[in-house]
Amino acid sequence: MRETGYLRTENANGIRILTEKMPHLRSVTTGFWVGVGSRDEPQELSGISHFIEHLLFKGTERRSARRIAEEFDAMGGELNAFSAKEYTCYYAKVLDENLEQAMDIMVDMLLNSRLSPRDVDAERKVILEEIAMHEDSPDDIIHDLFVSALWESHPLGQSVLGSQNVVRTLQSADIRDFFGRYYYPENIVVAVAGNVEHEKIVEMVERLMAVDGGRGRHSRHCVVPEIRPHTVVYDRPTEQAHIVIGTQGLPRRHPARFALAVLDNILGGGMSSRLFQKIREERSLVYSIFSYHSMYVETGLVAIYAGTSPEKAPAVMDLIKEEIDLLLEKGVTAEEVERAKGHIKGSLVLSLEDSGSRMTRLGKAEVSGGEILELDELLRRVEGVSVDDVQRVAYELFGPRRLVAVIIGPFGDREFQAHLF
């Protein structure tokens, strides 16, 4: 058995099992990743994957919701879940001696949850409150609104939480049908990191999840969305204006993804980034400004967020556009590239020091068709990025000038189009 690196097994019923041994730890993090998310939902069921995620904590034939909570509390463990566009993850962090008990509970939740009409009606109220809270947080919801504006009718444009109107109408029969379509062995990945032995985890999964496979993996019909440059203004009585400006990015396995990470870091990835220095430090126009990128199977996005006073919003948008123009006209410097690579490499190493991060790296890549690279190879790929690589990806993404902007603030019907195009 290797002391480092990960191991992978696909068992007879199609469940994929990945482990990474971290012998110096007493903790273990395990995740059950299901290959379904908001992009797989028809519009009339928008938010159903997230609804199911909630319902799996409401109890099984063997355990009530209270008993599930009590068993994890007695272990001093953590049990949680999250939904995303391409997957749903249920995860737990426990002491290594409690791993089998934790996995038994999680498998029980995955295989035997009641999904009863009573539980659906009760959890519906909780989810409606969650959506309302999200919609009351403009610095959160603006990112959803940007994705919706960027990808419009494409499945990736759908909200993970769904809309209040759809959540109000979802019924137990809808949920059972959707659950049956996607929660099956070949569509599940089990990822475990910590003080574990791979063979023991494989045996444990085969024993606890002795269910029939044979349906094959879920496959998606993926089409790259067309981007329509435009600006959307949401008139709301907020104290601050919230702005996101961005465009199409790169798919998850694109060879230039490491150059994009360096570009993102130079543009708005830290306190020394161009946007932070120019718009916050030199002009004092914002408190928060940063860039980010996300990658999916067939496409991705790159975006810039800024929060500012409403009266300063036009100036901030002008300066963001100026920085994009400067990037295309003058390029990046060797010094900026080296600093960004150092930042990324340091963040990578630090992020993988705990079992939760290692588990997430394995599970997310496997369930979404990504590439799992050893840490040394990741660092080598980052180090190999050149000034020319960064400039090429900058031209590819920003050169066509297909920018989409979303703004929230007390603007009435004010027009912002001229500040970007």
Short mmCIF file of C-alpha atoms in Angstrom, two decimals:
data_model
loop_
_atom_site.label_atom_id
_atom_site.label_comp_id
_atom_site.label_asym_id
_atom_site.label_seq_id
_atom_site.Cartn_x
_atom_site.Cartn_y
_atom_site.Cartn_z
CA MET A 1 0.00 0.00 0.00
CA ARG A 2 1.35 3.40 -0.95
CA GLU A 3 1.65 5.99 1.80
CA THR A 4 0.78 8.86 -0.55
CA GLY A 5 -1.36 9.35 -3.62
CA TYR A 6 -4.84 8.04 -4.27
CA LEU A 7 -6.24 4.64 -5.20
CA ARG A 8 -9.36 3.89 -7.25
CA THR A 9 -11.62 0.84 -7.52
CA GLU A 10 -14.86 0.35 -9.43
CA ASN A 11 -16.82 -2.43 -7.78
CA ALA A 12 -19.12 -4.97 -9.42
CA ASN A 13 -22.25 -2.82 -9.23
CA GLY A 14 -20.52 0.23 -10.69
CA ILE A 15 -19.83 2.34 -7.61
CA ARG A 16 -16.51 4.15 -7.94
CA ILE A 17 -14.41 4.22 -4.76
CA LEU A 18 -11.43 6.56 -4.34
CA THR A 19 -9.24 6.85 -1.27
CA GLU A 20 -6.21 8.85 -0.23
CA LYS A 21 -4.23 7.73 2.80
CA MET A 22 -3.09 10.42 5.25
CA PRO A 23 -1.47 8.29 7.98
CA HIS A 24 -0.56 11.22 10.24
CA LEU A 25 -4.24 12.08 10.84
CA ARG A 26 -6.79 10.66 13.28
CA SER A 27 -9.66 12.05 11.23
CA VAL A 28 -11.37 10.70 8.11
CA THR A 29 -13.61 12.57 5.70
CA THR A 30 -15.92 10.55 3.49
CA GLY A 31 -18.13 11.86 0.72
CA PHE A 32 -20.89 10.24 -1.32
CA TRP A 33 -21.05 12.14 -4.61
CA VAL A 34 -24.11 11.71 -6.82
CA GLY A 35 -23.84 12.76 -10.46
CA VAL A 36 -26.90 14.98 -10.59
CA GLY A 37 -27.35 18.71 -10.13
CA SER A 38 -29.38 21.69 -11.22
CA ARG A 39 -28.28 21.40 -14.86
CA ASP A 40 -30.06 18.03 -15.08
CA GLU A 41 -33.44 19.38 -13.99
CA PRO A 42 -36.29 20.28 -16.36
CA GLN A 43 -37.46 23.83 -15.69
CA GLU A 44 -40.70 22.62 -14.12
CA LEU A 45 -38.61 20.74 -11.51
CA SER A 46 -35.95 23.41 -10.96
CA GLY A 47 -34.46 22.99 -7.48
CA ILE A 48 -35.45 19.34 -7.04
CA SER A 49 -31.86 18.08 -6.57
CA HIS A 50 -31.40 20.53 -3.70
CA PHE A 51 -34.81 19.51 -2.28
CA ILE A 52 -33.72 15.85 -2.27
CA GLU A 53 -30.47 16.80 -0.54
CA HIS A 54 -32.54 18.26 2.32
CA LEU A 55 -34.92 15.30 2.47
CA LEU A 56 -32.18 12.72 2.96
CA PHE A 57 -31.64 14.18 6.44
CA LYS A 58 -35.31 13.70 7.42
CA GLY A 59 -35.04 10.06 8.38
CA THR A 60 -35.06 6.49 7.06
CA GLU A 61 -36.91 3.28 7.85
CA ARG A 62 -34.26 2.55 10.51
CA ARG A 63 -33.47 6.01 11.85
CA SER A 64 -35.42 9.18 12.55
CA ALA A 65 -33.90 12.57 11.71
CA ARG A 66 -33.27 13.06 15.43
CA ARG A 67 -31.48 9.73 15.74
CA ILE A 68 -29.20 10.54 12.79
CA ALA A 69 -28.25 13.80 14.50
CA GLU A 70 -27.76 12.11 17.88
CA GLU A 71 -25.51 9.38 16.46
CA PHE A 72 -23.22 11.92 14.82
CA ASP A 73 -23.19 14.14 17.89
CA ALA A 74 -22.21 11.13 20.01
CA MET A 75 -19.23 10.55 17.70
CA GLY A 76 -18.22 14.21 17.80
CA GLY A 77 -18.54 14.10 14.03
CA GLU A 78 -19.82 16.43 11.33
CA LEU A 79 -22.48 15.45 8.79
CA ASN A 80 -23.50 17.81 6.00
CA ALA A 81 -24.29 18.09 2.29
CA PHE A 82 -24.34 20.54 -0.58
CA SER A 83 -25.84 20.79 -4.04
CA ALA A 84 -24.23 22.16 -7.18
CA LYS A 85 -24.84 22.39 -10.91
CA GLU A 86 -23.34 19.00 -11.82
CA TYR A 87 -23.41 16.97 -8.61
CA THR A 88 -24.76 16.58 -5.08
CA CYS A 89 -22.43 15.66 -2.20
CA TYR A 90 -23.15 14.15 1.23
CA TYR A 91 -20.10 14.18 3.48
CA ALA A 92 -18.98 13.42 7.01
CA LYS A 93 -15.86 14.02 9.05
CA VAL A 94 -15.24 11.67 11.99
CA LEU A 95 -12.47 9.98 13.95
CA ASP A 96 -11.00 7.04 12.06
CA GLU A 97 -12.42 4.61 14.65
CA ASN A 98 -15.96 5.82 13.87
CA LEU A 99 -15.77 5.64 10.08
CA GLU A 100 -17.83 2.46 9.62
CA GLN A 101 -20.64 3.75 11.83
CA ALA A 102 -20.67 7.05 9.91
CA MET A 103 -20.75 5.27 6.56
CA ASP A 104 -23.54 2.98 7.73
CA ILE A 105 -25.67 6.03 8.56
CA MET A 106 -24.87 7.73 5.26
CA VAL A 107 -25.64 4.63 3.19
CA ASP A 108 -28.91 4.26 5.10
CA MET A 109 -29.76 7.86 4.13
CA LEU A 110 -28.88 7.25 0.47
CA LEU A 111 -30.73 3.94 0.12
CA ASN A 112 -33.61 4.09 2.59
CA SER A 113 -34.77 7.68 3.04
CA ARG A 114 -38.53 7.95 3.44
CA LEU A 115 -39.17 10.85 1.05
CA SER A 116 -42.68 10.92 2.50
CA PRO A 117 -45.34 13.54 1.66
CA ARG A 118 -45.21 14.71 5.28
CA ASP A 119 -41.44 15.23 5.12
CA VAL A 120 -41.75 16.97 1.74
CA ASP A 121 -44.31 19.44 3.10
CA ALA A 122 -42.25 20.13 6.23
CA GLU A 123 -38.96 20.65 4.37
CA ARG A 124 -40.62 22.76 1.70
CA LYS A 125 -41.09 25.50 4.32
CA VAL A 126 -37.40 25.34 5.29
CA ILE A 127 -36.26 25.59 1.67
CA LEU A 128 -38.56 28.52 0.97
CA GLU A 129 -36.96 30.32 3.93
CA GLU A 130 -33.51 29.47 2.54
CA ILE A 131 -34.42 30.92 -0.86
CA ALA A 132 -35.85 34.06 0.76
CA MET A 133 -32.68 34.52 2.81
CA HIS A 134 -30.55 34.08 -0.32
CA GLU A 135 -32.64 36.61 -2.25
CA ASP A 136 -32.27 39.09 0.62
CA SER A 137 -28.46 38.93 0.27
CA PRO A 138 -27.59 40.91 -2.86
CA ASP A 139 -23.88 40.11 -2.62
CA ASP A 140 -24.83 36.41 -2.80
CA ILE A 141 -27.67 36.36 -5.28
CA ILE A 142 -25.91 38.56 -7.81
CA HIS A 143 -23.67 35.63 -8.76
CA ASP A 144 -26.75 33.49 -9.53
CA LEU A 145 -28.26 36.36 -11.51
CA PHE A 146 -25.02 36.74 -13.46
CA VAL A 147 -24.94 33.04 -14.36
CA SER A 148 -28.57 33.25 -15.48
CA ALA A 149 -27.78 36.31 -17.63
CA LEU A 150 -24.62 34.74 -19.07
CA TRP A 151 -26.14 31.39 -20.02
CA GLU A 152 -29.79 32.39 -20.30
CA SER A 153 -31.82 29.31 -21.36
CA HIS A 154 -28.87 26.88 -21.16
CA PRO A 155 -29.20 24.28 -18.34
CA LEU A 156 -26.13 25.72 -16.59
CA GLY A 157 -28.05 28.97 -16.16
CA GLN A 158 -30.54 27.37 -13.76
CA SER A 159 -30.38 28.18 -10.05
CA VAL A 160 -29.29 25.41 -7.70
CA LEU A 161 -31.91 26.44 -5.13
CA GLY A 162 -34.69 26.72 -7.70
CA SER A 163 -37.49 29.27 -7.59
CA GLN A 164 -40.07 29.71 -4.85
CA ASN A 165 -42.85 29.04 -7.37
CA VAL A 166 -41.45 25.64 -8.36
CA VAL A 167 -40.52 24.61 -4.81
CA ARG A 168 -44.10 25.33 -3.70
CA THR A 169 -45.47 22.90 -6.30
CA LEU A 170 -43.05 19.94 -5.98
CA GLN A 171 -44.76 16.79 -4.74
CA SER A 172 -43.52 13.57 -3.17
CA ALA A 173 -44.20 11.66 -6.41
CA ASP A 174 -41.99 14.09 -8.39
CA ILE A 175 -39.21 13.66 -5.86
CA ARG A 176 -39.40 9.86 -5.76
CA ASP A 177 -39.32 9.68 -9.55
CA PHE A 178 -36.32 12.02 -9.85
CA PHE A 179 -34.52 10.24 -7.01
CA GLY A 180 -35.02 6.88 -8.72
CA ARG A 181 -33.62 8.21 -11.99
CA TYR A 182 -30.33 9.47 -10.57
CA TYR A 183 -29.56 7.80 -7.23
CA TYR A 184 -28.22 4.44 -8.38
CA PRO A 185 -24.82 2.71 -8.09
CA GLU A 186 -23.17 3.72 -11.36
CA ASN A 187 -24.00 7.37 -10.66
CA ILE A 188 -22.40 7.37 -7.19
CA VAL A 189 -18.78 8.05 -6.25
CA VAL A 190 -17.45 7.32 -2.76
CA ALA A 191 -14.37 9.37 -1.86
CA VAL A 192 -12.50 8.93 1.43
CA ALA A 193 -9.38 10.67 2.73
CA GLY A 194 -7.58 10.28 6.04
CA ASN A 195 -6.14 7.45 8.10
CA VAL A 196 -7.67 4.67 5.99
CA GLU A 197 -6.73 1.54 4.05
CA HIS A 198 -8.15 1.33 0.53
CA GLU A 199 -9.04 -2.37 0.67
CA LYS A 200 -11.00 -1.92 3.89
CA ILE A 201 -13.00 0.94 2.39
CA VAL A 202 -13.79 -1.10 -0.73
CA GLU A 203 -14.96 -4.03 1.43
CA MET A 204 -17.05 -1.70 3.59
CA VAL A 205 -18.78 -0.09 0.61
CA GLU A 206 -19.49 -3.45 -1.02
CA ARG A 207 -20.99 -4.78 2.21
CA LEU A 208 -23.05 -1.71 3.08
CA MET A 209 -24.19 -0.91 -0.47
CA ALA A 210 -25.07 -4.38 -1.76
CA VAL A 211 -27.51 -3.10 -4.40
CA ASP A 212 -27.83 -4.08 -8.04
CA GLY A 213 -26.20 -2.05 -10.78
CA GLY A 214 -26.41 -2.50 -14.52
CA ARG A 215 -27.98 0.80 -15.60
CA GLY A 216 -24.77 2.46 -16.79
CA ARG A 217 -23.49 5.90 -15.92
CA HIS A 218 -25.65 8.95 -16.37
CA SER A 219 -24.58 10.85 -19.49
CA ARG A 220 -25.47 14.41 -20.44
CA HIS A 221 -26.07 16.00 -23.81
CA CYS A 222 -23.71 18.95 -23.52
CA VAL A 223 -23.87 21.95 -25.86
CA VAL A 224 -21.62 25.00 -25.53
CA PRO A 225 -23.92 28.00 -24.95
CA GLU A 226 -23.86 31.11 -27.12
CA ILE A 227 -23.03 34.34 -25.27
CA ARG A 228 -25.03 37.49 -25.96
CA PRO A 229 -23.32 40.67 -24.73
CA HIS A 230 -25.79 42.65 -22.61
CA THR A 231 -26.37 44.37 -19.28
CA VAL A 232 -29.12 43.56 -16.76
CA VAL A 233 -30.05 46.02 -14.01
CA TYR A 234 -32.08 44.93 -10.96
CA ASP A 235 -33.63 47.96 -9.29
CA ARG A 236 -33.54 47.28 -5.54
CA PRO A 237 -33.32 49.62 -2.52
CA THR A 238 -29.86 48.44 -1.45
CA GLU A 239 -27.26 50.54 0.35
CA GLN A 240 -24.54 49.35 -2.01
CA ALA A 241 -24.44 48.68 -5.72
CA HIS A 242 -23.35 45.13 -6.53
CA ILE A 243 -21.74 44.51 -9.92
CA VAL A 244 -20.63 41.35 -11.73
CA ILE A 245 -19.03 41.60 -15.17
CA GLY A 246 -17.81 38.54 -17.02
CA THR A 247 -17.81 36.25 -20.01
CA GLN A 248 -17.46 32.65 -21.15
CA GLY A 249 -14.58 30.74 -19.58
CA LEU A 250 -12.97 27.34 -20.19
CA PRO A 251 -14.27 23.78 -19.72
CA ARG A 252 -12.94 21.66 -16.89
CA ARG A 253 -10.35 19.70 -18.87
CA HIS A 254 -9.13 22.50 -21.14
CA PRO A 255 -5.31 22.48 -21.39
CA ALA A 256 -5.19 26.25 -20.76
CA ARG A 257 -6.98 26.03 -17.40
CA PHE A 258 -3.74 26.58 -15.48
CA ALA A 259 -3.00 29.70 -17.50
CA LEU A 260 -6.54 30.89 -16.71
CA ALA A 261 -5.87 30.40 -12.99
CA VAL A 262 -2.77 32.61 -13.31
CA LEU A 263 -4.69 35.23 -15.30
CA ASP A 264 -7.49 35.24 -12.71
CA ASN A 265 -4.96 35.75 -9.93
CA ILE A 266 -3.28 38.65 -11.73
CA LEU A 267 -6.57 40.32 -12.52
CA GLY A 268 -8.34 40.05 -9.17
CA GLY A 269 -7.05 37.18 -7.07
CA GLY A 270 -5.50 38.99 -4.13
CA MET A 271 -4.43 42.26 -2.55
CA SER A 272 -1.64 42.76 -5.11
CA SER A 273 -3.96 42.11 -8.07
CA ARG A 274 -4.59 44.77 -10.70
CA LEU A 275 -8.23 45.37 -9.84
CA PHE A 276 -7.62 45.59 -6.09
CA GLN A 277 -4.70 47.96 -6.46
CA LYS A 278 -6.30 50.23 -9.05
CA ILE A 279 -9.91 50.44 -7.87
CA ARG A 280 -9.61 49.99 -4.11
CA GLU A 281 -6.11 51.12 -3.14
CA GLU A 282 -5.55 53.94 -5.66
CA ARG A 283 -9.11 55.19 -6.20
CA SER A 284 -10.82 54.13 -2.92
CA LEU A 285 -14.00 53.34 -4.85
CA VAL A 286 -14.80 49.91 -3.38
CA TYR A 287 -14.38 47.82 -0.27
CA SER A 288 -14.64 44.47 -2.05
CA ILE A 289 -13.45 43.64 -5.55
CA PHE A 290 -12.21 40.31 -6.90
CA SER A 291 -12.28 38.02 -9.92
CA TYR A 292 -13.13 34.33 -10.06
CA HIS A 293 -13.62 31.52 -12.55
CA SER A 294 -15.68 28.33 -12.65
CA MET A 295 -15.34 25.32 -14.95
CA TYR A 296 -17.93 22.77 -16.07
CA VAL A 297 -18.01 19.87 -18.54
CA GLU A 298 -18.36 21.87 -21.76
CA THR A 299 -17.74 25.47 -20.75
CA GLY A 300 -16.97 27.80 -17.88
CA LEU A 301 -17.06 31.42 -16.81
CA VAL A 302 -14.70 34.15 -15.70
CA ALA A 303 -16.12 37.11 -13.79
CA ILE A 304 -15.33 40.20 -11.73
CA TYR A 305 -17.35 41.28 -8.67
CA ALA A 306 -17.36 44.76 -7.13
CA GLY A 307 -19.41 46.33 -4.35
CA THR A 308 -19.58 50.13 -4.24
CA SER A 309 -21.79 53.11 -3.48
CA PRO A 310 -24.54 53.49 -6.11
CA GLU A 311 -23.22 56.85 -7.27
CA LYS A 312 -19.77 55.32 -7.89
CA ALA A 313 -21.02 52.35 -9.93
CA PRO A 314 -20.47 53.94 -13.38
CA ALA A 315 -16.89 54.89 -12.51
CA VAL A 316 -16.16 51.39 -11.18
CA MET A 317 -17.53 49.81 -14.36
CA ASP A 318 -15.44 52.16 -16.49
CA LEU A 319 -12.30 51.22 -14.56
CA ILE A 320 -13.01 47.49 -14.84
CA LYS A 321 -13.38 47.89 -18.60
CA GLU A 322 -10.13 49.90 -18.68
CA GLU A 323 -8.29 47.08 -16.90
CA ILE A 324 -9.65 44.53 -19.38
CA ASP A 325 -8.58 46.77 -22.28
CA LEU A 326 -5.14 47.25 -20.72
CA LEU A 327 -4.78 43.50 -20.32
CA LEU A 328 -5.47 43.00 -24.02
CA GLU A 329 -3.33 45.91 -25.23
CA LYS A 330 -0.27 45.70 -22.96
CA GLY A 331 -0.40 42.12 -21.69
CA VAL A 332 0.96 40.83 -18.39
CA THR A 333 4.50 41.05 -17.05
CA ALA A 334 6.85 38.23 -16.14
CA GLU A 335 6.90 39.55 -12.57
CA GLU A 336 3.10 39.35 -12.32
CA VAL A 337 3.08 35.81 -13.69
CA GLU A 338 5.73 34.61 -11.23
CA ARG A 339 3.95 36.22 -8.28
CA ALA A 340 0.62 34.69 -9.31
CA LYS A 341 2.17 31.24 -9.73
CA GLY A 342 3.69 31.47 -6.26
CA HIS A 343 0.32 32.46 -4.81
CA ILE A 344 -1.49 29.59 -6.53
CA LYS A 345 1.10 26.98 -5.56
CA GLY A 346 1.10 28.09 -1.93
CA SER A 347 -2.69 28.06 -1.80
CA LEU A 348 -2.79 24.58 -3.38
CA VAL A 349 -0.42 23.08 -0.83
CA LEU A 350 -2.16 24.72 2.13
CA SER A 351 -5.62 23.72 0.87
CA LEU A 352 -4.69 20.03 0.79
CA GLU A 353 -3.45 19.79 4.38
CA ASP A 354 -6.77 18.45 5.73
CA SER A 355 -8.77 15.34 4.89
CA GLY A 356 -11.85 17.29 3.77
CA SER A 357 -9.98 19.08 0.99
CA ARG A 358 -8.35 15.85 -0.19
CA MET A 359 -11.70 14.05 -0.25
CA THR A 360 -13.32 16.89 -2.19
CA ARG A 361 -10.52 16.92 -4.76
CA LEU A 362 -11.04 13.22 -5.48
CA GLY A 363 -14.82 13.11 -5.42
CA LYS A 364 -15.47 16.25 -7.41
CA ALA A 365 -13.06 15.31 -10.19
CA GLU A 366 -14.33 11.73 -10.49
CA VAL A 367 -18.05 12.54 -10.50
CA SER A 368 -17.72 15.43 -12.94
CA GLY A 369 -15.26 13.93 -15.41
CA GLY A 370 -12.29 16.00 -14.31
CA GLU A 371 -8.63 15.02 -14.18
CA ILE A 372 -7.14 13.91 -10.87
CA LEU A 373 -3.52 14.99 -10.67
CA GLU A 374 -1.04 14.30 -7.89
CA LEU A 375 0.05 17.41 -6.00
CA ASP A 376 3.54 17.41 -7.54
CA GLU A 377 2.02 17.28 -11.04
CA LEU A 378 -0.40 20.10 -10.18
CA LEU A 379 2.49 22.26 -9.02
CA ARG A 380 4.49 21.37 -12.13
CA ARG A 381 1.60 22.40 -14.40
CA VAL A 382 1.23 25.73 -12.61
CA GLU A 383 4.98 26.37 -12.73
CA GLY A 384 4.97 25.64 -16.47
CA VAL A 385 2.63 28.54 -17.28
CA SER A 386 4.39 31.27 -19.30
CA VAL A 387 3.63 34.92 -20.05
CA ASP A 388 2.58 33.90 -23.56
CA ASP A 389 0.20 31.26 -22.16
CA VAL A 390 -1.53 33.85 -20.00
CA GLN A 391 -1.78 36.32 -22.86
CA ARG A 392 -3.27 33.72 -25.18
CA VAL A 393 -6.03 32.82 -22.74
CA ALA A 394 -6.71 36.52 -22.08
CA TYR A 395 -7.24 37.11 -25.81
CA GLU A 396 -9.35 33.97 -26.16
CA LEU A 397 -11.73 34.98 -23.38
CA PHE A 398 -11.78 38.78 -23.41
CA GLY A 399 -10.71 39.51 -26.99
CA PRO A 400 -14.17 39.00 -28.55
CA ARG A 401 -15.58 41.61 -26.07
CA ARG A 402 -18.59 39.43 -25.27
CA LEU A 403 -19.13 40.89 -21.82
CA VAL A 404 -22.24 40.34 -19.73
CA ALA A 405 -22.93 42.59 -16.74
CA VAL A 406 -25.44 42.33 -13.90
CA ILE A 407 -26.01 45.21 -11.48
CA ILE A 408 -28.14 45.38 -8.34
CA GLY A 409 -28.93 48.74 -6.77
CA PRO A 410 -31.34 51.68 -6.48
CA PHE A 411 -31.11 52.62 -10.15
CA GLY A 412 -34.68 52.69 -11.48
CA ASP A 413 -34.45 52.26 -15.24
CA ARG A 414 -30.96 53.72 -15.53
CA GLU A 415 -28.93 52.51 -18.50
CA PHE A 416 -25.38 51.17 -17.96
CA GLN A 417 -24.71 49.70 -21.40
CA ALA A 418 -22.39 52.54 -22.45
CA HIS A 419 -19.94 51.75 -19.66
CA LEU A 420 -19.06 48.36 -21.16
CA PHE A 421 -19.68 48.40 -24.91
#
